[in-house]
XYZ file of C-alpha atoms in Angstrom:
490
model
C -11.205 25.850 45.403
C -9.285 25.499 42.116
C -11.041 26.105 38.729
C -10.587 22.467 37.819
C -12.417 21.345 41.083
C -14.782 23.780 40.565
C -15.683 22.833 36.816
C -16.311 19.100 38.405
C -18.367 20.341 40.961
C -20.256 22.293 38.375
C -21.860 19.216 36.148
C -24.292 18.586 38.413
C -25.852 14.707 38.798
C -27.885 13.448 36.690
C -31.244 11.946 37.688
C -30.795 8.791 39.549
C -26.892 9.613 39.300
C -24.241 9.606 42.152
C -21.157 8.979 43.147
C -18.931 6.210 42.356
C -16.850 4.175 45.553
C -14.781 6.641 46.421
C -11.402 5.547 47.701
C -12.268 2.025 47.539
C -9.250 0.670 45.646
C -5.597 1.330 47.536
C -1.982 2.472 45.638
C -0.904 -1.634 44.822
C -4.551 -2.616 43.325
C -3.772 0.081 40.785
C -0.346 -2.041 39.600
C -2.658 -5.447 40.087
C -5.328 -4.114 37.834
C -3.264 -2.651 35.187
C -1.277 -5.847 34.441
C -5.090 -7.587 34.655
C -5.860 -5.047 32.260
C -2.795 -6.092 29.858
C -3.495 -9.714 30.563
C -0.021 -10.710 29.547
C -1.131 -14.451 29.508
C -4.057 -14.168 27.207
C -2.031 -11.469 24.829
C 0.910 -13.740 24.172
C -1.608 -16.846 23.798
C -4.003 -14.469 21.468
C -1.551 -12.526 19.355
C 1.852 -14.239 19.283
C 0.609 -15.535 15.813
C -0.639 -12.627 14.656
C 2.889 -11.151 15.559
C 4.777 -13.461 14.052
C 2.865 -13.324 10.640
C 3.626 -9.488 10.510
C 7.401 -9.650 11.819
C 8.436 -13.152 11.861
C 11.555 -13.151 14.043
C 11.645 -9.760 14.731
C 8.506 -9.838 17.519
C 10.870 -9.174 20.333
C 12.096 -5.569 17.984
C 7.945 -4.724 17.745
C 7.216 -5.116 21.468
C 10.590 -3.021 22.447
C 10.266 -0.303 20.158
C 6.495 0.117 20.620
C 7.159 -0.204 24.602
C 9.266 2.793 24.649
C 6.302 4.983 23.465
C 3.842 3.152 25.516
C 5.975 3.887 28.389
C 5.671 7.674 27.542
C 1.969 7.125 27.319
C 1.764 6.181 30.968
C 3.314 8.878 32.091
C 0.804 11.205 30.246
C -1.932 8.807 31.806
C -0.563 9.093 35.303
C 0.346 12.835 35.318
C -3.362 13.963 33.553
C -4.849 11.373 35.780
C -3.982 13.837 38.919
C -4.569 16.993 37.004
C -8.301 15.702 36.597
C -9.486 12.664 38.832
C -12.347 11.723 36.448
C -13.667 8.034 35.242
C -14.067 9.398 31.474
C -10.193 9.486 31.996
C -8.940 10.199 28.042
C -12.388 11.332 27.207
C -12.202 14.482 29.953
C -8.854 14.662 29.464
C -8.408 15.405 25.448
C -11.412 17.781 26.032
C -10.196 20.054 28.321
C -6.631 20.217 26.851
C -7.323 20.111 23.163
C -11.242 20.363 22.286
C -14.397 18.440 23.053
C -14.846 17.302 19.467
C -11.601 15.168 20.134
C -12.490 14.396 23.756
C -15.825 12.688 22.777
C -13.694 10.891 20.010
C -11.339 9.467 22.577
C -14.268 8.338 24.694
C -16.111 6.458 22.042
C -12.814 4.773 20.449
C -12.504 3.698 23.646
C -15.916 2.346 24.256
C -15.744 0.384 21.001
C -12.584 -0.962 21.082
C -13.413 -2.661 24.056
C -16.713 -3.392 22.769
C -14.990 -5.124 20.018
C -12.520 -7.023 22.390
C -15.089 -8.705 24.388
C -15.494 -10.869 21.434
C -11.352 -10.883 20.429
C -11.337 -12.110 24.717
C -14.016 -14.652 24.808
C -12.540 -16.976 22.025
C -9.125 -17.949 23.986
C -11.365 -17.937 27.156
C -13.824 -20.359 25.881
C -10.848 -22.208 23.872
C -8.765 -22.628 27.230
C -11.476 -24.166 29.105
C -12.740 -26.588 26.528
C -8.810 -27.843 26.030
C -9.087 -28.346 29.816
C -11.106 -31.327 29.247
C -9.765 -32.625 25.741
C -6.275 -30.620 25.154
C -6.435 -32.437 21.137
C -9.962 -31.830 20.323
C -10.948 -29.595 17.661
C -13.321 -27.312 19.004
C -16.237 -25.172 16.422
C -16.143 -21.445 16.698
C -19.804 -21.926 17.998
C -19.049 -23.940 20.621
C -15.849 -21.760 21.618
C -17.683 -18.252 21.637
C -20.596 -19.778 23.239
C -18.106 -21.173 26.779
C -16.612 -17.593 26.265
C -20.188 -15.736 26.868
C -20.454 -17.952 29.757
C -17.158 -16.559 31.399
C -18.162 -13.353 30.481
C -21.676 -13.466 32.345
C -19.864 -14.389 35.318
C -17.337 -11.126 35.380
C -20.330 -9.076 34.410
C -21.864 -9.834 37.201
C -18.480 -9.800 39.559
C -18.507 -5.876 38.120
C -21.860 -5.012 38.638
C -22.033 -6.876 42.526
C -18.843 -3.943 43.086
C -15.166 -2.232 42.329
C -13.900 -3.963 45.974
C -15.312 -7.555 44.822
C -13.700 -6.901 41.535
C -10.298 -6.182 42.960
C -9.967 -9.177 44.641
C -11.006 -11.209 42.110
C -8.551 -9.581 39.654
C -5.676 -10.271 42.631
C -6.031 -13.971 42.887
C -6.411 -14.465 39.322
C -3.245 -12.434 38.549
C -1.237 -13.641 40.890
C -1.652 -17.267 39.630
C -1.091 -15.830 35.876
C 1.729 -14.196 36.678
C 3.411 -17.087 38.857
C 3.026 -19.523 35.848
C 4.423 -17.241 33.562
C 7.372 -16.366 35.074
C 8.492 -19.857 36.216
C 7.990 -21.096 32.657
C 9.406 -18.315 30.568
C 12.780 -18.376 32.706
C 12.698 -22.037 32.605
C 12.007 -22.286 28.775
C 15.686 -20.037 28.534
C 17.168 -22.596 30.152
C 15.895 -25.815 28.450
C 17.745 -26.716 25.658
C 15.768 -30.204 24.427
C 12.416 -29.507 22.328
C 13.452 -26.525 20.491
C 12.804 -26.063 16.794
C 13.137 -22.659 16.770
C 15.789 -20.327 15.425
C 19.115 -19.881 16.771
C 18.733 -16.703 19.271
C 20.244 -13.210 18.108
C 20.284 -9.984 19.207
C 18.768 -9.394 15.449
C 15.825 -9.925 16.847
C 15.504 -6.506 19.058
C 16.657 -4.465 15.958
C 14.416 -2.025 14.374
C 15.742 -2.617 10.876
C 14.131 -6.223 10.185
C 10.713 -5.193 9.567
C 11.135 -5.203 5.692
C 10.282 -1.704 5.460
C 8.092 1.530 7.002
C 5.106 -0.546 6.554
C 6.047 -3.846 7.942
C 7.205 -1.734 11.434
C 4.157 -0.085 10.957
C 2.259 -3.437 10.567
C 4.146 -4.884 13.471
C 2.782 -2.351 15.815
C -0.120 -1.890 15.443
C -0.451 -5.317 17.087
C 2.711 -4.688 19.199
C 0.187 -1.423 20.491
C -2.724 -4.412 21.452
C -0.161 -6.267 23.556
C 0.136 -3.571 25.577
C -3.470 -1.916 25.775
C -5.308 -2.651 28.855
C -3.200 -1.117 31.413
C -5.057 1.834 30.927
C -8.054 0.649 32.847
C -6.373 2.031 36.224
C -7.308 5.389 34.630
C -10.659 5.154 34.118
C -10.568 3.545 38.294
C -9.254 6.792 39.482
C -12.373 8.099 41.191
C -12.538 4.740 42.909
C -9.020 4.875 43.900
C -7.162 6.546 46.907
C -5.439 9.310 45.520
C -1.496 8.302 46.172
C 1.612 8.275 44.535
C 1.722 4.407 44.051
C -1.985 4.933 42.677
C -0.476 7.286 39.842
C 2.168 5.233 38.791
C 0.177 1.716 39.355
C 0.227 2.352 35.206
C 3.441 2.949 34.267
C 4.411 -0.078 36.822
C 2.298 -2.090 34.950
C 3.706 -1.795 31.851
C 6.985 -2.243 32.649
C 6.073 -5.598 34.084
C 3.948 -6.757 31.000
C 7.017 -5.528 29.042
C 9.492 -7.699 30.283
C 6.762 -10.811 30.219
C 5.901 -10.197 26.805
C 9.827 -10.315 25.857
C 10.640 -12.986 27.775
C 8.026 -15.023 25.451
C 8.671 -13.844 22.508
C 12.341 -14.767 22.575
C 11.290 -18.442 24.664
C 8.734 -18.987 21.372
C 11.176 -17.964 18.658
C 13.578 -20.353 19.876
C 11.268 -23.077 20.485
C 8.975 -22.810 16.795
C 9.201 -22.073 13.666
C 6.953 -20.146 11.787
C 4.939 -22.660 10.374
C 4.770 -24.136 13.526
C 3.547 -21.010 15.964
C 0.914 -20.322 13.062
C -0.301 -23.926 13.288
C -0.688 -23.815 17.287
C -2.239 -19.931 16.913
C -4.009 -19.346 20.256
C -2.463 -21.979 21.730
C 1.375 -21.595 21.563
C 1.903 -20.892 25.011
C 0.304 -23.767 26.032
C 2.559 -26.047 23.524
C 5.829 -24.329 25.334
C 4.976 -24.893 28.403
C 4.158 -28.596 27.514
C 7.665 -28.443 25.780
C 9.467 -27.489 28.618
C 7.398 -29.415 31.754
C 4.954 -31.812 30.109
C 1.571 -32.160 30.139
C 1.253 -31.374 34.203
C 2.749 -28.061 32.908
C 0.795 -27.674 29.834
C -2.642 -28.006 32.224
C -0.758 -25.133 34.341
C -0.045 -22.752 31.324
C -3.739 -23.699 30.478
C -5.214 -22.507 33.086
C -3.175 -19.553 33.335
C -4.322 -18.655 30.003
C -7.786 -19.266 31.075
C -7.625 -16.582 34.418
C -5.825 -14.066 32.294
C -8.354 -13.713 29.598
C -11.231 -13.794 32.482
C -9.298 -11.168 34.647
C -8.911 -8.931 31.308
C -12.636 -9.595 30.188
C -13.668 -8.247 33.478
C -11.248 -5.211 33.825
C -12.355 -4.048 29.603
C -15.901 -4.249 31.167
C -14.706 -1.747 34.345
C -13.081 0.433 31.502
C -15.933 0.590 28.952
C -18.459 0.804 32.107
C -16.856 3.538 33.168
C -16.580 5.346 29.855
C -19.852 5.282 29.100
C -21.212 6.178 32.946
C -18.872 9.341 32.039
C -20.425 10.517 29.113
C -23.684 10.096 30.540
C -22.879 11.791 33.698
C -21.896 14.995 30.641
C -25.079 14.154 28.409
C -22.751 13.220 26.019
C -24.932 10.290 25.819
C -28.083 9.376 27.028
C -28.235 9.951 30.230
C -29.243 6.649 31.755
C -25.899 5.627 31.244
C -25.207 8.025 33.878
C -26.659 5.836 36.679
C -25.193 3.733 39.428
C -26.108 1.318 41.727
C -27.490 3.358 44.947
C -25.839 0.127 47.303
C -22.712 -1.257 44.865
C -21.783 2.189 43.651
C -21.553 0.564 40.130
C -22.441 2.114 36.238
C -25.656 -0.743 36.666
C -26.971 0.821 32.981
C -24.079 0.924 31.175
C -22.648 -2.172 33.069
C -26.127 -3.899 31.226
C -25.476 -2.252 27.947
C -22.205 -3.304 27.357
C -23.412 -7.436 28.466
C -25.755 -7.380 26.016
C -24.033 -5.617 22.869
C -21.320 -7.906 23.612
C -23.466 -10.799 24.029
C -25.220 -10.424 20.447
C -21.364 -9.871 19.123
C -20.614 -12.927 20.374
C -23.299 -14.585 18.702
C -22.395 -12.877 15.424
C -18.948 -14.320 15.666
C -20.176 -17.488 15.484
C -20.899 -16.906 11.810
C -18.004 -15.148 10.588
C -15.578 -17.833 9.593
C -12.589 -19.374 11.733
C -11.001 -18.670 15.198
C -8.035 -17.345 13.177
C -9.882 -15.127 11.023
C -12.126 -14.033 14.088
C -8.661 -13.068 16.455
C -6.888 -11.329 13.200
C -9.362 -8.898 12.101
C -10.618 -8.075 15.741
C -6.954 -7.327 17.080
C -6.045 -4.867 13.913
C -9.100 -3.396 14.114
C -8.992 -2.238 17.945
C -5.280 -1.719 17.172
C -6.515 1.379 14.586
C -9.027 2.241 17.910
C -6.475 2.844 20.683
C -4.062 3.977 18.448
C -6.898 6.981 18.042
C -6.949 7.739 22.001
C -3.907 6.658 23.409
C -2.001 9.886 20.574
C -4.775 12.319 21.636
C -4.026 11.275 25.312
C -0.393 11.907 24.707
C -0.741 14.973 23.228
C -3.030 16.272 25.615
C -0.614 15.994 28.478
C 2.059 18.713 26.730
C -0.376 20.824 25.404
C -1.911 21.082 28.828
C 1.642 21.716 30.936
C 3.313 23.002 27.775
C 4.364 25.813 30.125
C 5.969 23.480 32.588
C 7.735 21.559 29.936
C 11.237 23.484 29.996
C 11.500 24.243 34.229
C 13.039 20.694 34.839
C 14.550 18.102 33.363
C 12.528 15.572 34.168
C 9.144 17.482 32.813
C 11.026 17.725 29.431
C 11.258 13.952 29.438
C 8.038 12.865 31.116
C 5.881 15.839 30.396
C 7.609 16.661 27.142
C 9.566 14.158 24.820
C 7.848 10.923 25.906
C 4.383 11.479 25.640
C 5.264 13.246 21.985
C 6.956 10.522 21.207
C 3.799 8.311 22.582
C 1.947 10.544 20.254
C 3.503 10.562 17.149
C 4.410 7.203 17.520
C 0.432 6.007 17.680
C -0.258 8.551 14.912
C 2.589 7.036 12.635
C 0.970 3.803 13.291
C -2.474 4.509 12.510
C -1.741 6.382 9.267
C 0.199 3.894 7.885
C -1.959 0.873 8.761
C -4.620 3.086 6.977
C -3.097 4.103 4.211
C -1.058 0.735 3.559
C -2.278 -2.457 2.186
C -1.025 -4.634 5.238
C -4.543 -4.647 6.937
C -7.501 -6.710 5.464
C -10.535 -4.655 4.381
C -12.596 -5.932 7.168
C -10.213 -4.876 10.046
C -9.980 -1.362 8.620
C -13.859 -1.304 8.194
C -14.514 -2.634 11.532
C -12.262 -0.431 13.276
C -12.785 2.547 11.162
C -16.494 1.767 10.797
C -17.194 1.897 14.771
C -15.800 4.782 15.443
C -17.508 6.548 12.620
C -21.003 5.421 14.454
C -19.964 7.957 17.299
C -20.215 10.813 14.723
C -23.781 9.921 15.355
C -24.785 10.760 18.802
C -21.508 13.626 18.750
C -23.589 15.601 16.250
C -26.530 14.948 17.692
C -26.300 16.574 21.451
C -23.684 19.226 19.391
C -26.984 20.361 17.984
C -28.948 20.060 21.457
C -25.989 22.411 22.677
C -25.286 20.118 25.997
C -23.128 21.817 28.646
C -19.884 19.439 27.763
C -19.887 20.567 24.577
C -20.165 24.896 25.309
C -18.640 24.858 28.952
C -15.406 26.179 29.110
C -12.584 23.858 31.800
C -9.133 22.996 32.067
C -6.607 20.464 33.804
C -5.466 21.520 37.327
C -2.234 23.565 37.283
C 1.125 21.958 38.148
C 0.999 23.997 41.380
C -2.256 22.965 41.801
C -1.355 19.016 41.502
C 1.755 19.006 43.594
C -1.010 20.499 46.400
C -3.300 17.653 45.611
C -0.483 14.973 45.517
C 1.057 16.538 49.011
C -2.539 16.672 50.493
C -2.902 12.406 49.492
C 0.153 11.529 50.652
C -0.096 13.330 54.126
């Protein structure tokens, strides 16, 4: 038995612990759940705005040039993700390469980030179902959040009935998503009536329109919450058949929410103006497809909008569950957060937790001011959160296999240069968002703020000298994972 086995085998259960479902999710639900995870329907409906008032024409430029990094992310993801098959995923991870200080970090930014984005989810969701029954009606922010908490109920309790339940939810709604999307972003190309837009250019992919370091900087950081979600096939791991299609159901993913989130971007720039996308906000996708097909088509995008933000509210709930039932499984936290379900196999604690945090969030939102104000602040501020774990993640990967680096070509690109260029890339764009004056005070409190709180319970079971933090493990060896890999795929 290798060392890294052996370390897992180690950490014993906690009371009224066990084991998670095992093998329950095959190679393709990985690629299904990590678009879900993405949601490329609700992220062009929730941030195309947001986008556009950091880099105006130059949206397409922010999503390529922070793809490129992203991709190197997944790799790291997918090639730590067999070197330790563990739900914690970035919080195990970070610890074992670099230190447990910084794995615990990556752990809690990611448990408040999607803390956060339950509320940042539940405003389209509730938005797209009220326009469902009057498309022109002004809707409050009460009345919004409050349909949004009702969606969210509903996936709380698809995750807690099971991971297998889950997966088939998250196929059916992504499937219709995805079908909607594609037929009308490639029909939007080709329609030439209806569009106010610019005139298209290749301009628009360059990396020199950003009006400086801290415009680029500006534009992706929300570029970065496009793209975050895939992730969540990580934390699934030790529900997942270990195969080669389940390693890479990541980096799949992101390639296809790549390619959807350009295809928009260019459709809406030609389409709107400025002025224009900012007045539809949450809704521009709806008013292109309307553009293009009508109001039968408008419905269509409508509902697509609709499933995507339910399909990602469910899948941040699998990733946060999971987090949490991680770090109580280590006494990183309490340990009730360790427990599952004895029948569904499910984080039931943590799966409760999470509902009701998020539930009195919601609530809160209400109060805060406008949809606008509510979907601005909430996407920088989880934008400063990943950025945290997603450069630790990356750098974990060639720290870990730094020995492995130079013995091939292709680990100098996917072990080496990508996931330091992941890295640096998130670092650049959390340092500069922080240090800049592009973010509002809120955002940076809110996302600097929460993860502060996990200094908290960090020093706290520091003191109490729990085994996570004094236990000495790695990452299985590269011999070590091309055994595991050969063993899954036999």
């Amino acid at each position: 038995m290798s060392d890294a086995v052996q370390d897992r085998a180690a950490t014993p259960p906690v009371s009224g612990s066990g084991q998670l479902a095992h093998g329950a999710l095959k190679g393709v639900d990985s690629i299904v759940m990590a678009v879900a995870g993405t949601a490329p329907g609700y992220s062009i409906s929730a941030s195309t705005a947001v986008l556009v008032g950091a880099a105006a024409l130059a949206g397409p430029a922010a999503l390529l040039w922070c793809g490129i990094p992203m991709l190197g992310i997944a790799f790291a993801f997918s090639h730590l993700g067999r070197g330790d098959v563990n739900a914690g995923a970035a919080y195990s991870w970070v610890r074992k390469a670099l230190h447990p200080l910084l794995g615990f970090i990556s752990g809690w930014a990611v448990v408040v980030s999607a803390t956060i984005f339950m509320v940042a989810a539940a405003v389209p969701a509730g938005q797209a179902t009220l326009s469902l029954f009057n498309e022109n009606r002004s809707w409050s922010t009460g009345a919004i959040t409050a349909v949004g908490a009702v969606w969210f109920l509903i996936m709380a309790a698809i995750v807690a009935a099971g991971v297998t339940i889950t997966t088939k939810a998250q196929w059916i709604m992504s499937c219709i998503e995805v079908a909607v999307l594609i037929v009308v972003g490639i029909a939007a190309l080709f329609h030439e009536s209806g569009r106010h837009g610019a005139a298209f250019s290749w301009n628009w992919f360059s990396p020199t329109h950003f009006g400086g370091v801290s415009g680029f900087a500006a534009a992706a950081l929300i570029a970065a919450f496009y793209y975050w979600g895939w992730d969540v096939t990580a934390n699934l791991n030790e529900e997942s058949k270990q195969s080669k299609l389940a390693n890479l159901g990541g980096i799949i993913g992101v390639v296809i929410v790549w390619a959807l989130f350009e295809l928009y971007t260019v459709d809406i720039n030609l389409f709107f103006s400025g002025n224009d996308i900012q007045t539809q906000g949450t809704a521009i996708s709806t008013a292109l497809a309307t553009a293009v097909g009508g109001s039968l088509m408008g419905k269509l995008m409508i509902i697509a909008v609709m499933l995507s933000t339910i399909a990602t509210l469910e899948t941040t709930l699998i990733q946060v569950s999971r987090s949490l039932f991680a770090m109580g499984r280590d006494n990183t936290l309490p340990k009730a957060f360790g427990k599952i379900d004895p029948k569904r196999r499910t984080p039931v604690v943590a799966t409760a937790v999470v509902t009701v945090v998020s539930l009195g969030l919601f609530i809160a939102s209400g109060f805060i001011g406008s949809v606008s104000t509510i979907m601005t602040d909430a996407i920088n501020a989880i934008g400063l959160q990943i950025a945290v774990y997603y450069s630790l993640a990356a750098f974990a990967v060639t720290v870990a296999y730094r020995k492995q680096i130079f013995t091939s070509l292709s680990n100098a690109l996917f072990i080496g240069f990508l996931p330091l260029l992941g890295a640096g890339f998130m670092a650049f764009t959390l340092i500069e968002n922080l240090s800049g004056s592009g973010l509002t005070a809120e955002a940076k409190w809110i996302g600097v703020g929460a993860l502060a709180l996990g200094l908290i319970p960090m020093v706290w079971y520091v003191v109490k000298k729990v085994p996570y933090y004094e236990r000495r493990a790695r990452l299985a060896s590269e011999d070590e994972l091309d055994g595991q890999l050969a063993e899954a795929l036999v």
